[in-house]
């Protein structure tokens, strides 16, 4: 293959139209496995954690990730894959798919609709695609940083964009569960919450989707893994928002997260969080 052909091939695997079409097929493949098991006996969970803890995984988690991996193996065999339920697969293209087949497994096994499927593509420097799919509500959110973000609801697709909130006093804040903050983190979050207009809990990845379409303003979380945040981060950035760790650094591989509608709002939130970040951030985050 000539240098020109190699350059053309490299550009083609990053073509946004091609990537968007594939992301939708991956989301559809996962939906077929998750929705068919939701609120059925098949939604029962095994515990991945050791004694005294509970980290659930279901047949739907495993089947959805397997469906995504099977499609990627057929269409993108050179890409690496990092998923929650199976071992990482190496690649040669420099691109990595980051997969959470069910983000919000606790919601899934409780019959709640807030769980979703997260699919991201990373080029080693930044996220270049983020899909957040919510099968129960039939909503899908797709972001391609540099190209735009879109939401599909009730069969209609339109642009997604964050709103322009710049002050905590005007902001709606969300986190999955305040009980997940520990020690100094919990105190810092409480101080932040006290400055916000409204705080809501328990939405899992749905909170990030609502931020991307301008329904809320701020999501703060801790102890995330790459597969928890890679797709939401790319989506929110494509929609005009900002996603960093509590000290303003890249967080797409996990750790403590501040996702905000505007840089000004993110900075005001980090003023409450950064002083405890160094002491509480997980190793490697």
PDB file of N, CA, C and O in Angstrom, residues 171-238:
ATOM      1  N   UNK A 171     -27.764  26.687  38.967  1.00  0.00           N
ATOM      2  CA  UNK A 171     -27.508  25.379  38.375  1.00  0.00           C
ATOM      3  C   UNK A 171     -28.314  24.254  39.005  1.00  0.00           C
ATOM      4  O   UNK A 171     -28.589  24.248  40.207  1.00  0.00           O
ATOM      5  N   UNK A 172     -28.647  23.274  38.171  1.00  0.00           N
ATOM      6  CA  UNK A 172     -29.175  21.992  38.626  1.00  0.00           C
ATOM      7  C   UNK A 172     -28.029  20.982  38.607  1.00  0.00           C
ATOM      8  O   UNK A 172     -27.405  20.758  37.569  1.00  0.00           O
ATOM      9  N   UNK A 173     -27.760  20.400  39.759  1.00  0.00           N
ATOM     10  CA  UNK A 173     -26.657  19.459  39.976  1.00  0.00           C
ATOM     11  C   UNK A 173     -27.207  18.048  40.098  1.00  0.00           C
ATOM     12  O   UNK A 173     -28.250  17.833  40.714  1.00  0.00           O
ATOM     13  N   UNK A 174     -26.495  17.073  39.540  1.00  0.00           N
ATOM     14  CA  UNK A 174     -26.877  15.673  39.707  1.00  0.00           C
ATOM     15  C   UNK A 174     -25.662  14.819  40.040  1.00  0.00           C
ATOM     16  O   UNK A 174     -24.530  15.122  39.640  1.00  0.00           O
ATOM     17  N   UNK A 175     -25.912  13.745  40.779  1.00  0.00           N
ATOM     18  CA  UNK A 175     -24.942  12.680  40.985  1.00  0.00           C
ATOM     19  C   UNK A 175     -25.723  11.390  41.171  1.00  0.00           C
ATOM     20  O   UNK A 175     -26.913  11.416  41.532  1.00  0.00           O
ATOM     21  N   UNK A 176     -25.094  10.260  40.923  1.00  0.00           N
ATOM     22  CA  UNK A 176     -25.819   8.996  41.009  1.00  0.00           C
ATOM     23  C   UNK A 176     -26.258   8.701  42.433  1.00  0.00           C
ATOM     24  O   UNK A 176     -27.419   8.367  42.695  1.00  0.00           O
ATOM     25  N   UNK A 177     -25.330   8.829  43.388  1.00  0.00           N
ATOM     26  CA  UNK A 177     -25.644   8.499  44.781  1.00  0.00           C
ATOM     27  C   UNK A 177     -24.660   9.244  45.680  1.00  0.00           C
ATOM     28  O   UNK A 177     -23.452   8.985  45.621  1.00  0.00           O
ATOM     29  N   UNK A 178     -25.144  10.161  46.518  1.00  0.00           N
ATOM     30  CA  UNK A 178     -24.212  10.900  47.387  1.00  0.00           C
ATOM     31  C   UNK A 178     -23.474   9.991  48.352  1.00  0.00           C
ATOM     32  O   UNK A 178     -22.413  10.351  48.857  1.00  0.00           O
ATOM     33  N   UNK A 179     -24.028   8.791  48.609  1.00  0.00           N
ATOM     34  CA  UNK A 179     -23.364   7.848  49.489  1.00  0.00           C
ATOM     35  C   UNK A 179     -22.081   7.284  48.916  1.00  0.00           C
ATOM     36  O   UNK A 179     -21.297   6.664  49.645  1.00  0.00           O
ATOM     37  N   UNK A 180     -21.845   7.489  47.620  1.00  0.00           N
ATOM     38  CA  UNK A 180     -20.614   7.002  47.000  1.00  0.00           C
ATOM     39  C   UNK A 180     -19.415   7.904  47.289  1.00  0.00           C
ATOM     40  O   UNK A 180     -18.274   7.504  47.079  1.00  0.00           O
ATOM     41  N   UNK A 181     -19.667   9.137  47.752  1.00  0.00           N
ATOM     42  CA  UNK A 181     -18.571  10.006  48.165  1.00  0.00           C
ATOM     43  C   UNK A 181     -18.133   9.609  49.570  1.00  0.00           C
ATOM     44  O   UNK A 181     -18.968   9.345  50.439  1.00  0.00           O
ATOM     45  N   UNK A 182     -16.842   9.574  49.781  1.00  0.00           N
ATOM     46  CA  UNK A 182     -16.317   9.107  51.057  1.00  0.00           C
ATOM     47  C   UNK A 182     -15.447  10.183  51.717  1.00  0.00           C
ATOM     48  O   UNK A 182     -14.716  10.901  51.045  1.00  0.00           O
ATOM     49  N   UNK A 183     -15.548  10.271  53.042  1.00  0.00           N
ATOM     50  CA  UNK A 183     -14.680  11.157  53.804  1.00  0.00           C
ATOM     51  C   UNK A 183     -14.757  12.600  53.353  1.00  0.00           C
ATOM     52  O   UNK A 183     -15.836  13.198  53.273  1.00  0.00           O
ATOM     53  N   UNK A 184     -13.592  13.161  53.017  1.00  0.00           N
ATOM     54  CA  UNK A 184     -13.515  14.562  52.609  1.00  0.00           C
ATOM     55  C   UNK A 184     -14.293  14.825  51.328  1.00  0.00           C
ATOM     56  O   UNK A 184     -14.801  15.940  51.119  1.00  0.00           O
ATOM     57  N   UNK A 185     -14.406  13.823  50.477  1.00  0.00           N
ATOM     58  CA  UNK A 185     -15.215  13.975  49.264  1.00  0.00           C
ATOM     59  C   UNK A 185     -16.657  14.329  49.618  1.00  0.00           C
ATOM     60  O   UNK A 185     -17.276  15.194  48.989  1.00  0.00           O
ATOM     61  N   UNK A 186     -17.219  13.616  50.581  1.00  0.00           N
ATOM     62  CA  UNK A 186     -18.613  13.836  50.963  1.00  0.00           C
ATOM     63  C   UNK A 186     -18.823  15.253  51.482  1.00  0.00           C
ATOM     64  O   UNK A 186     -19.825  15.900  51.152  1.00  0.00           O
ATOM     65  N   UNK A 187     -17.896  15.742  52.285  1.00  0.00           N
ATOM     66  CA  UNK A 187     -18.010  17.106  52.804  1.00  0.00           C
ATOM     67  C   UNK A 187     -17.906  18.130  51.681  1.00  0.00           C
ATOM     68  O   UNK A 187     -18.637  19.134  51.657  1.00  0.00           O
ATOM     69  N   UNK A 188     -17.002  17.891  50.734  1.00  0.00           N
ATOM     70  CA  UNK A 188     -16.842  18.818  49.613  1.00  0.00           C
ATOM     71  C   UNK A 188     -18.090  18.829  48.739  1.00  0.00           C
ATOM     72  O   UNK A 188     -18.536  19.899  48.291  1.00  0.00           O
ATOM     73  N   UNK A 189     -18.660  17.644  48.504  1.00  0.00           N
ATOM     74  CA  UNK A 189     -19.885  17.595  47.701  1.00  0.00           C
ATOM     75  C   UNK A 189     -21.031  18.307  48.412  1.00  0.00           C
ATOM     76  O   UNK A 189     -21.818  19.015  47.777  1.00  0.00           O
ATOM     77  N   UNK A 190     -21.143  18.128  49.719  1.00  0.00           N
ATOM     78  CA  UNK A 190     -22.203  18.797  50.474  1.00  0.00           C
ATOM     79  C   UNK A 190     -22.077  20.315  50.371  1.00  0.00           C
ATOM     80  O   UNK A 190     -23.079  21.033  50.237  1.00  0.00           O
ATOM     81  N   UNK A 191     -20.847  20.815  50.423  1.00  0.00           N
ATOM     82  CA  UNK A 191     -20.628  22.259  50.294  1.00  0.00           C
ATOM     83  C   UNK A 191     -21.017  22.743  48.902  1.00  0.00           C
ATOM     84  O   UNK A 191     -21.616  23.823  48.751  1.00  0.00           O
ATOM     85  N   UNK A 192     -20.691  21.948  47.900  1.00  0.00           N
ATOM     86  CA  UNK A 192     -21.065  22.292  46.526  1.00  0.00           C
ATOM     87  C   UNK A 192     -22.579  22.282  46.368  1.00  0.00           C
ATOM     88  O   UNK A 192     -23.173  23.210  45.814  1.00  0.00           O
ATOM     89  N   UNK A 193     -23.213  21.238  46.851  1.00  0.00           N
ATOM     90  CA  UNK A 193     -24.671  21.099  46.739  1.00  0.00           C
ATOM     91  C   UNK A 193     -25.389  22.293  47.369  1.00  0.00           C
ATOM     92  O   UNK A 193     -26.395  22.771  46.843  1.00  0.00           O
ATOM     93  N   UNK A 194     -24.859  22.788  48.477  1.00  0.00           N
ATOM     94  CA  UNK A 194     -25.489  23.902  49.176  1.00  0.00           C
ATOM     95  C   UNK A 194     -25.506  25.181  48.345  1.00  0.00           C
ATOM     96  O   UNK A 194     -26.317  26.076  48.598  1.00  0.00           O
ATOM     97  N   UNK A 195     -24.630  25.269  47.357  1.00  0.00           N
ATOM     98  CA  UNK A 195     -24.559  26.458  46.512  1.00  0.00           C
ATOM     99  C   UNK A 195     -25.433  26.369  45.274  1.00  0.00           C
ATOM    100  O   UNK A 195     -25.620  27.368  44.576  1.00  0.00           O
ATOM    101  N   UNK A 196     -25.960  25.178  44.974  1.00  0.00           N
ATOM    102  CA  UNK A 196     -26.720  24.990  43.743  1.00  0.00           C
ATOM    103  C   UNK A 196     -28.214  25.221  43.954  1.00  0.00           C
ATOM    104  O   UNK A 196     -28.734  25.047  45.066  1.00  0.00           O
ATOM    105  N   UNK A 197     -28.895  25.574  42.892  1.00  0.00           N
ATOM    106  CA  UNK A 197     -30.330  25.843  42.978  1.00  0.00           C
ATOM    107  C   UNK A 197     -31.123  24.578  43.262  1.00  0.00           C
ATOM    108  O   UNK A 197     -32.086  24.589  44.029  1.00  0.00           O
ATOM    109  N   UNK A 198     -30.712  23.448  42.645  1.00  0.00           N
ATOM    110  CA  UNK A 198     -31.462  22.195  42.749  1.00  0.00           C
ATOM    111  C   UNK A 198     -30.493  21.041  42.605  1.00  0.00           C
ATOM    112  O   UNK A 198     -29.565  21.099  41.794  1.00  0.00           O
ATOM    113  N   UNK A 199     -30.704  19.980  43.394  1.00  0.00           N
ATOM    114  CA  UNK A 199     -29.879  18.775  43.296  1.00  0.00           C
ATOM    115  C   UNK A 199     -30.789  17.559  43.193  1.00  0.00           C
ATOM    116  O   UNK A 199     -31.761  17.444  43.933  1.00  0.00           O
ATOM    117  N   UNK A 200     -30.461  16.655  42.268  1.00  0.00           N
ATOM    118  CA  UNK A 200     -31.228  15.425  42.086  1.00  0.00           C
ATOM    119  C   UNK A 200     -30.259  14.244  42.040  1.00  0.00           C
ATOM    120  O   UNK A 200     -29.090  14.387  41.668  1.00  0.00           O
ATOM    121  N   UNK A 201     -30.787  13.055  42.391  1.00  0.00           N
ATOM    122  CA  UNK A 201     -29.950  11.861  42.505  1.00  0.00           C
ATOM    123  C   UNK A 201     -30.530  10.691  41.693  1.00  0.00           C
ATOM    124  O   UNK A 201     -31.706  10.671  41.345  1.00  0.00           O
ATOM    125  N   UNK A 202     -29.655   9.711  41.439  1.00  0.00           N
ATOM    126  CA  UNK A 202     -30.103   8.393  41.014  1.00  0.00           C
ATOM    127  C   UNK A 202     -30.327   8.182  39.535  1.00  0.00           C
ATOM    128  O   UNK A 202     -30.999   7.227  39.157  1.00  0.00           O
ATOM    129  N   UNK A 203     -29.763   9.013  38.676  1.00  0.00           N
ATOM    130  CA  UNK A 203     -30.058   8.890  37.245  1.00  0.00           C
ATOM    131  C   UNK A 203     -29.002   8.126  36.461  1.00  0.00           C
ATOM    132  O   UNK A 203     -29.159   7.935  35.255  1.00  0.00           O
ATOM    133  N   UNK A 204     -27.912   7.700  37.106  1.00  0.00           N
ATOM    134  CA  UNK A 204     -26.852   6.985  36.382  1.00  0.00           C
ATOM    135  C   UNK A 204     -26.417   7.812  35.169  1.00  0.00           C
ATOM    136  O   UNK A 204     -26.315   9.026  35.260  1.00  0.00           O
ATOM    137  N   UNK A 205     -26.185   7.156  34.023  1.00  0.00           N
ATOM    138  CA  UNK A 205     -25.691   7.883  32.849  1.00  0.00           C
ATOM    139  C   UNK A 205     -26.735   8.812  32.237  1.00  0.00           C
ATOM    140  O   UNK A 205     -26.401   9.667  31.405  1.00  0.00           O
ATOM    141  N   UNK A 206     -27.996   8.674  32.631  1.00  0.00           N
ATOM    142  CA  UNK A 206     -29.041   9.554  32.121  1.00  0.00           C
ATOM    143  C   UNK A 206     -28.765  11.007  32.498  1.00  0.00           C
ATOM    144  O   UNK A 206     -29.137  11.937  31.762  1.00  0.00           O
ATOM    145  N   UNK A 207     -28.092  11.227  33.625  1.00  0.00           N
ATOM    146  CA  UNK A 207     -27.755  12.588  34.037  1.00  0.00           C
ATOM    147  C   UNK A 207     -26.861  13.262  33.004  1.00  0.00           C
ATOM    148  O   UNK A 207     -27.057  14.442  32.665  1.00  0.00           O
ATOM    149  N   UNK A 208     -25.866  12.542  32.495  1.00  0.00           N
ATOM    150  CA  UNK A 208     -24.981  13.123  31.488  1.00  0.00           C
ATOM    151  C   UNK A 208     -25.745  13.446  30.211  1.00  0.00           C
ATOM    152  O   UNK A 208     -25.485  14.480  29.559  1.00  0.00           O
ATOM    153  N   UNK A 209     -26.673  12.590  29.836  1.00  0.00           N
ATOM    154  CA  UNK A 209     -27.484  12.855  28.655  1.00  0.00           C
ATOM    155  C   UNK A 209     -28.321  14.111  28.831  1.00  0.00           C
ATOM    156  O   UNK A 209     -28.448  14.932  27.913  1.00  0.00           O
ATOM    157  N   UNK A 210     -28.889  14.276  30.034  1.00  0.00           N
ATOM    158  CA  UNK A 210     -29.690  15.471  30.291  1.00  0.00           C
ATOM    159  C   UNK A 210     -28.834  16.737  30.282  1.00  0.00           C
ATOM    160  O   UNK A 210     -29.285  17.802  29.860  1.00  0.00           O
ATOM    161  N   UNK A 211     -27.596  16.621  30.721  1.00  0.00           N
ATOM    162  CA  UNK A 211     -26.679  17.752  30.623  1.00  0.00           C
ATOM    163  C   UNK A 211     -26.423  18.100  29.160  1.00  0.00           C
ATOM    164  O   UNK A 211     -26.423  19.275  28.768  1.00  0.00           O
ATOM    165  N   UNK A 212     -26.229  17.086  28.331  1.00  0.00           N
ATOM    166  CA  UNK A 212     -25.906  17.306  26.922  1.00  0.00           C
ATOM    167  C   UNK A 212     -27.044  17.966  26.153  1.00  0.00           C
ATOM    168  O   UNK A 212     -26.802  18.619  25.136  1.00  0.00           O
ATOM    169  N   UNK A 213     -28.293  17.806  26.609  1.00  0.00           N
ATOM    170  CA  UNK A 213     -29.413  18.424  25.899  1.00  0.00           C
ATOM    171  C   UNK A 213     -29.963  19.652  26.633  1.00  0.00           C
ATOM    172  O   UNK A 213     -31.037  20.152  26.306  1.00  0.00           O
ATOM    173  N   UNK A 214     -29.240  20.136  27.634  1.00  0.00           N
ATOM    174  CA  UNK A 214     -29.602  21.392  28.258  1.00  0.00           C
ATOM    175  C   UNK A 214     -30.714  21.317  29.280  1.00  0.00           C
ATOM    176  O   UNK A 214     -31.356  22.326  29.583  1.00  0.00           O
ATOM    177  N   UNK A 215     -30.925  20.153  29.872  1.00  0.00           N
ATOM    178  CA  UNK A 215     -31.953  20.013  30.901  1.00  0.00           C
ATOM    179  C   UNK A 215     -31.409  20.226  32.312  1.00  0.00           C
ATOM    180  O   UNK A 215     -32.148  20.639  33.205  1.00  0.00           O
ATOM    181  N   UNK A 216     -30.147  19.893  32.525  1.00  0.00           N
ATOM    182  CA  UNK A 216     -29.465  20.157  33.786  1.00  0.00           C
ATOM    183  C   UNK A 216     -28.133  20.820  33.460  1.00  0.00           C
ATOM    184  O   UNK A 216     -27.802  21.014  32.278  1.00  0.00           O
ATOM    185  N   UNK A 217     -27.348  21.131  34.497  1.00  0.00           N
ATOM    186  CA  UNK A 217     -26.145  21.929  34.267  1.00  0.00           C
ATOM    187  C   UNK A 217     -24.841  21.297  34.729  1.00  0.00           C
ATOM    188  O   UNK A 217     -23.770  21.661  34.231  1.00  0.00           O
ATOM    189  N   UNK A 218     -24.916  20.356  35.678  1.00  0.00           N
ATOM    190  CA  UNK A 218     -23.699  19.920  36.350  1.00  0.00           C
ATOM    191  C   UNK A 218     -23.863  18.489  36.846  1.00  0.00           C
ATOM    192  O   UNK A 218     -24.898  18.152  37.426  1.00  0.00           O
ATOM    193  N   UNK A 219     -22.853  17.649  36.594  1.00  0.00           N
ATOM    194  CA  UNK A 219     -22.797  16.297  37.149  1.00  0.00           C
ATOM    195  C   UNK A 219     -21.446  16.142  37.830  1.00  0.00           C
ATOM    196  O   UNK A 219     -20.404  16.435  37.237  1.00  0.00           O
ATOM    197  N   UNK A 220     -21.470  15.676  39.073  1.00  0.00           N
ATOM    198  CA  UNK A 220     -20.234  15.466  39.833  1.00  0.00           C
ATOM    199  C   UNK A 220     -20.233  14.041  40.357  1.00  0.00           C
ATOM    200  O   UNK A 220     -21.202  13.597  40.985  1.00  0.00           O
ATOM    201  N   UNK A 221     -19.145  13.301  40.092  1.00  0.00           N
ATOM    202  CA  UNK A 221     -19.048  11.925  40.558  1.00  0.00           C
ATOM    203  C   UNK A 221     -17.600  11.590  40.905  1.00  0.00           C
ATOM    204  O   UNK A 221     -16.676  12.366  40.635  1.00  0.00           O
ATOM    205  N   UNK A 222     -17.416  10.403  41.481  1.00  0.00           N
ATOM    206  CA  UNK A 222     -16.086   9.971  41.900  1.00  0.00           C
ATOM    207  C   UNK A 222     -15.935   8.474  41.680  1.00  0.00           C
ATOM    208  O   UNK A 222     -16.924   7.747  41.558  1.00  0.00           O
ATOM    209  N   UNK A 223     -14.679   8.037  41.608  1.00  0.00           N
ATOM    210  CA  UNK A 223     -14.336   6.623  41.499  1.00  0.00           C
ATOM    211  C   UNK A 223     -14.950   5.954  40.271  1.00  0.00           C
ATOM    212  O   UNK A 223     -15.380   4.809  40.314  1.00  0.00           O
ATOM    213  N   UNK A 224     -14.971   6.681  39.173  1.00  0.00           N
ATOM    214  CA  UNK A 224     -15.463   6.113  37.920  1.00  0.00           C
ATOM    215  C   UNK A 224     -14.340   5.356  37.208  1.00  0.00           C
ATOM    216  O   UNK A 224     -13.162   5.629  37.406  1.00  0.00           O
ATOM    217  N   UNK A 225     -14.745   4.432  36.363  1.00  0.00           N
ATOM    218  CA  UNK A 225     -13.824   3.737  35.477  1.00  0.00           C
ATOM    219  C   UNK A 225     -13.936   4.349  34.074  1.00  0.00           C
ATOM    220  O   UNK A 225     -14.871   5.106  33.778  1.00  0.00           O
ATOM    221  N   UNK A 226     -13.009   3.992  33.195  1.00  0.00           N
ATOM    222  CA  UNK A 226     -13.029   4.545  31.838  1.00  0.00           C
ATOM    223  C   UNK A 226     -14.354   4.272  31.145  1.00  0.00           C
ATOM    224  O   UNK A 226     -14.911   5.145  30.468  1.00  0.00           O
ATOM    225  N   UNK A 227     -14.878   3.058  31.310  1.00  0.00           N
ATOM    226  CA  UNK A 227     -16.117   2.720  30.611  1.00  0.00           C
ATOM    227  C   UNK A 227     -17.333   3.450  31.175  1.00  0.00           C
ATOM    228  O   UNK A 227     -18.375   3.497  30.530  1.00  0.00           O
ATOM    229  N   UNK A 228     -17.209   4.066  32.370  1.00  0.00           N
ATOM    230  CA  UNK A 228     -18.295   4.873  32.927  1.00  0.00           C
ATOM    231  C   UNK A 228     -18.360   6.274  32.321  1.00  0.00           C
ATOM    232  O   UNK A 228     -19.438   6.877  32.261  1.00  0.00           O
ATOM    233  N   UNK A 229     -17.211   6.827  31.925  1.00  0.00           N
ATOM    234  CA  UNK A 229     -17.160   8.244  31.587  1.00  0.00           C
ATOM    235  C   UNK A 229     -16.724   8.526  30.148  1.00  0.00           C
ATOM    236  O   UNK A 229     -17.005   9.617  29.625  1.00  0.00           O
ATOM    237  N   UNK A 230     -16.080   7.606  29.454  1.00  0.00           N
ATOM    238  CA  UNK A 230     -15.553   7.914  28.117  1.00  0.00           C
ATOM    239  C   UNK A 230     -16.650   8.374  27.165  1.00  0.00           C
ATOM    240  O   UNK A 230     -16.507   9.390  26.473  1.00  0.00           O
ATOM    241  N   UNK A 231     -17.763   7.646  27.103  1.00  0.00           N
ATOM    242  CA  UNK A 231     -18.842   8.030  26.191  1.00  0.00           C
ATOM    243  C   UNK A 231     -19.545   9.303  26.632  1.00  0.00           C
ATOM    244  O   UNK A 231     -19.746  10.219  25.813  1.00  0.00           O
ATOM    245  N   UNK A 232     -19.953   9.444  27.922  1.00  0.00           N
ATOM    246  CA  UNK A 232     -20.567  10.707  28.334  1.00  0.00           C
ATOM    247  C   UNK A 232     -19.659  11.916  28.114  1.00  0.00           C
ATOM    248  O   UNK A 232     -20.135  12.993  27.739  1.00  0.00           O
ATOM    249  N   UNK A 233     -18.358  11.758  28.340  1.00  0.00           N
ATOM    250  CA  UNK A 233     -17.439  12.884  28.152  1.00  0.00           C
ATOM    251  C   UNK A 233     -17.427  13.339  26.707  1.00  0.00           C
ATOM    252  O   UNK A 233     -17.517  14.541  26.416  1.00  0.00           O
ATOM    253  N   UNK A 234     -17.323  12.402  25.771  1.00  0.00           N
ATOM    254  CA  UNK A 234     -17.306  12.774  24.355  1.00  0.00           C
ATOM    255  C   UNK A 234     -18.630  13.407  23.941  1.00  0.00           C
ATOM    256  O   UNK A 234     -18.654  14.378  23.177  1.00  0.00           O
ATOM    257  N   UNK A 235     -19.736  12.855  24.439  1.00  0.00           N
ATOM    258  CA  UNK A 235     -21.051  13.414  24.126  1.00  0.00           C
ATOM    259  C   UNK A 235     -21.168  14.852  24.604  1.00  0.00           C
ATOM    260  O   UNK A 235     -21.581  15.753  23.845  1.00  0.00           O
ATOM    261  N   UNK A 236     -20.825  15.098  25.866  1.00  0.00           N
ATOM    262  CA  UNK A 236     -20.977  16.439  26.441  1.00  0.00           C
ATOM    263  C   UNK A 236     -20.040  17.436  25.763  1.00  0.00           C
ATOM    264  O   UNK A 236     -20.420  18.585  25.481  1.00  0.00           O
ATOM    265  N   UNK A 237     -18.821  17.024  25.477  1.00  0.00           N
ATOM    266  CA  UNK A 237     -17.901  17.922  24.783  1.00  0.00           C
ATOM    267  C   UNK A 237     -18.418  18.265  23.393  1.00  0.00           C
ATOM    268  O   UNK A 237     -18.331  19.423  22.951  1.00  0.00           O
ATOM    269  N   UNK A 238     -18.999  17.288  22.701  1.00  0.00           N
ATOM    270  CA  UNK A 238     -19.560  17.541  21.376  1.00  0.00           C
ATOM    271  C   UNK A 238     -20.745  18.494  21.446  1.00  0.00           C
ATOM    272  O   UNK A 238     -21.025  19.235  20.498  1.00  0.00           O
TER     273      UNK A 238
END
